[in-house]
């Protein structure tokens, strides 16, 4: 009835207050495949996500990241935006296929130059780069020739790729991450088949082998 008092419910528990320590590092982040675009520009090779997204039925609506946010073409504007936001740290991932198109062997100097200029610009704007070496975008030749992370040869190729990145960028990058969410990558790619390489044939063995390598 109008004006009637509602019965009192159970007392509401107060949300606990969480305080971040003064030295907590705030920032923002991205991944190469999701933002860069330029999938066939600047000497970049193909990754397993290029092959996956271009396979009909693999991605909802047939979406591909060929252009994505065009960070490859607009990175200068992106760095200025980060600076205006006051971001102190920027987590980015490197495209292995942009640096070493075949995953091993020849180095794409255009790819090195792209990341080198990006890192320099971040530092000039007072933004510290946090670099992830691998965010799931394995160079396609390593998948086709070695079965990707099922093979220790891919792990050996990663060591060579990581060493190159440390050599070229290590003097300016102080914060490194190796593999982004390796357990999720192994399970979704080698058990559930929801991410490339889309394997489901041995879900009780292959994800563990991939994660081990």
C-alpha atoms as one frame of an Amber mdcrd trajectory, in Angstrom:
protein
   0.000   0.000   0.000   1.143   3.579  -0.593   3.229   4.841   2.303   3.661
   1.395   3.834   7.091   0.589   5.186   9.045  -2.148   3.496  10.113  -4.971
   5.776  13.713  -4.727   6.829  15.953  -7.103   4.972  19.135  -8.706   6.163
  21.906  -6.209   6.984  24.102  -5.412   4.032  27.723  -6.346   4.431  30.183
  -3.577   3.730  32.488  -4.022   0.804  36.040  -4.408   2.062  38.388  -1.572
   1.237  41.433  -2.448  -0.744  44.320  -0.042  -1.004  47.085  -0.385  -3.521
  50.600   0.126  -2.201  52.234   3.454  -3.098  54.681   1.754  -5.474  51.960
  -0.135  -7.384  52.627   0.175 -11.113  49.595   1.293 -13.110  49.491   1.143
 -16.874  47.679  -0.109 -19.919  48.364  -2.917 -22.347  47.793  -4.436 -25.743
  48.904  -7.366 -27.868  50.462  -7.292 -31.310  47.860  -9.352 -33.169  44.901
  -7.529 -31.617  46.131  -3.998 -32.328  48.917  -3.743 -34.907  47.281  -4.675
 -38.199  49.703  -4.341 -41.087  49.537  -8.100 -41.444  51.394  -8.097 -44.754
  53.309  -4.839 -44.307  56.877  -4.119 -43.332  58.135  -7.612 -44.091  55.938
  -9.328 -41.494  55.399 -13.057 -41.898  52.174 -14.936 -41.164  51.214 -16.182
 -37.721  48.928 -19.001 -36.643  46.260 -16.409 -35.822  46.344 -15.095 -39.390
  45.711 -18.591 -40.710  43.056 -19.262 -38.068  41.050 -16.085 -38.600  41.149
 -16.478 -42.385  39.699 -19.981 -42.142  35.892 -19.779 -42.577  33.953 -20.627
 -39.436  36.832 -20.203 -36.999  35.962 -16.695 -35.769  32.484 -15.320 -35.142
  31.325 -13.140 -38.001  34.446 -13.922 -40.008  36.395 -11.177 -38.223  40.093
 -10.843 -39.010  42.800  -8.576 -37.601  44.414  -7.638 -40.907  44.014  -3.950
 -40.033  42.932  -4.220 -36.377  43.476  -0.811 -34.725  46.226   0.005 -37.256
  48.770   0.512 -34.508  51.422  -0.349 -37.096  50.475   2.755 -39.071  49.313
   5.014 -36.243  51.696   4.207 -33.394  52.905   7.813 -33.119  49.345   9.000
 -32.460  48.840   6.117 -30.024  51.920   7.081 -28.009  50.718  10.683 -27.835
  47.338   9.463 -26.555  49.032   7.349 -23.892  51.053  10.391 -22.842  47.934
  12.547 -22.607  46.314   9.854 -20.444  49.261  10.012 -18.075  50.049   6.330
 -18.451  53.384   5.506 -16.757  53.714   1.950 -18.131  52.670   0.428 -21.428
  52.584  -3.334 -21.811  52.975  -4.369 -25.449  53.747  -7.651 -27.137  56.146
  -8.170 -29.998  55.053  -9.998 -33.128  57.560 -12.824 -33.503  56.550 -13.084
 -37.178  57.287  -9.384 -37.709  60.796  -9.793 -36.327  61.609 -13.261 -37.721
  59.060 -14.039 -40.471  59.887 -17.754 -40.598  60.249 -18.038 -36.832  63.929
 -18.868 -37.274  66.802 -17.619 -39.364  66.500 -14.347 -41.241  65.766 -11.210
 -39.245  63.373  -8.618 -40.644  65.149  -5.331 -39.993  62.004  -3.363 -40.845
  60.262  -5.106 -37.958  63.178  -4.386 -35.641  63.049  -0.728 -36.696  59.307
  -0.503 -36.017  59.653  -1.721 -32.441  62.844   0.229 -31.856  61.199   3.511
 -32.855  58.116   2.674 -30.796  60.217   1.958 -27.698  62.241   5.157 -28.168
  59.069   7.208 -28.519  57.543   5.695 -25.380  60.659   6.544 -23.395  60.748
  10.116 -24.743  57.175  10.537 -23.522  58.029   9.230 -20.050  56.310   5.875
 -20.586  58.180   2.736 -19.566  57.653  -0.193 -21.947  56.791  -3.604 -20.518
  57.460  -6.045 -23.344  55.878  -9.466 -23.761  57.817 -11.707 -26.108  54.954
 -14.044 -27.011  51.197 -13.446 -26.957  50.014 -16.582 -28.786  50.908 -15.460
 -32.348  53.377 -18.188 -33.312  54.981 -17.763 -36.744  53.009 -20.038 -39.071
  56.058 -21.923 -40.475  56.870 -23.241 -36.993  53.370 -24.697 -36.746  53.400
 -26.215 -40.228  56.916 -27.620 -40.047  57.297 -28.557 -36.372  53.738 -28.892
 -34.979  54.214 -25.700 -33.012  54.641 -26.035 -29.264  54.441 -29.821 -29.427
  58.046 -29.773 -30.591  61.140 -28.809 -28.583  62.412 -27.259 -31.817  59.868
 -24.494 -31.354  61.168 -23.916 -27.830  64.710 -23.697 -29.244  63.507 -21.227
 -31.876  61.929 -19.134 -29.119  65.242 -18.985 -27.273  66.935 -17.626 -30.404
  64.127 -15.110 -30.954  64.197 -13.970 -27.307  67.980 -13.600 -27.409  67.695
 -11.401 -30.484  65.086  -9.192 -28.772  67.252  -8.837 -25.668  70.202  -7.923
 -27.868  68.331  -5.303 -29.900  66.033  -3.802 -27.254  67.452  -4.875 -23.891
  69.369  -1.669 -23.272  66.122   0.295 -23.281  63.550  -2.213 -22.009  63.858
  -3.004 -18.302  60.666  -5.031 -17.877  60.154  -8.261 -19.844  57.430 -10.910
 -19.860  58.118 -14.194 -21.618  54.859 -16.003 -22.448  51.370 -14.572 -22.015
  49.018 -16.981 -20.194  50.795 -20.169 -21.309  48.299 -22.523 -19.639  45.358
 -20.898 -21.428  47.236 -21.008 -24.721  48.003 -24.710 -24.272  44.483 -25.708
 -23.226  42.580 -23.647 -25.795  44.946 -24.561 -28.606  45.743 -28.194 -27.869
  42.724 -29.546 -25.943  39.571 -27.520 -26.573  40.431 -26.484 -30.110  39.049
 -22.993 -29.543  42.267 -21.163 -30.487  44.926 -21.979 -33.043  46.206 -24.521
 -33.824  42.768 -25.920 -32.939  43.866 -29.403 -31.913  41.565 -31.764 -29.995
  42.997 -35.201 -30.869  44.825 -35.784 -27.563  43.373 -33.439 -24.927  44.906
 -35.377 -22.022  48.416 -35.295 -23.475  49.051 -32.493 -25.970  48.292 -29.463
 -23.779  50.765 -30.732 -21.198  53.410 -31.325 -23.835  52.835 -27.862 -25.321
  52.971 -26.224 -21.897  56.144 -28.139 -21.035  57.905 -27.005 -24.207
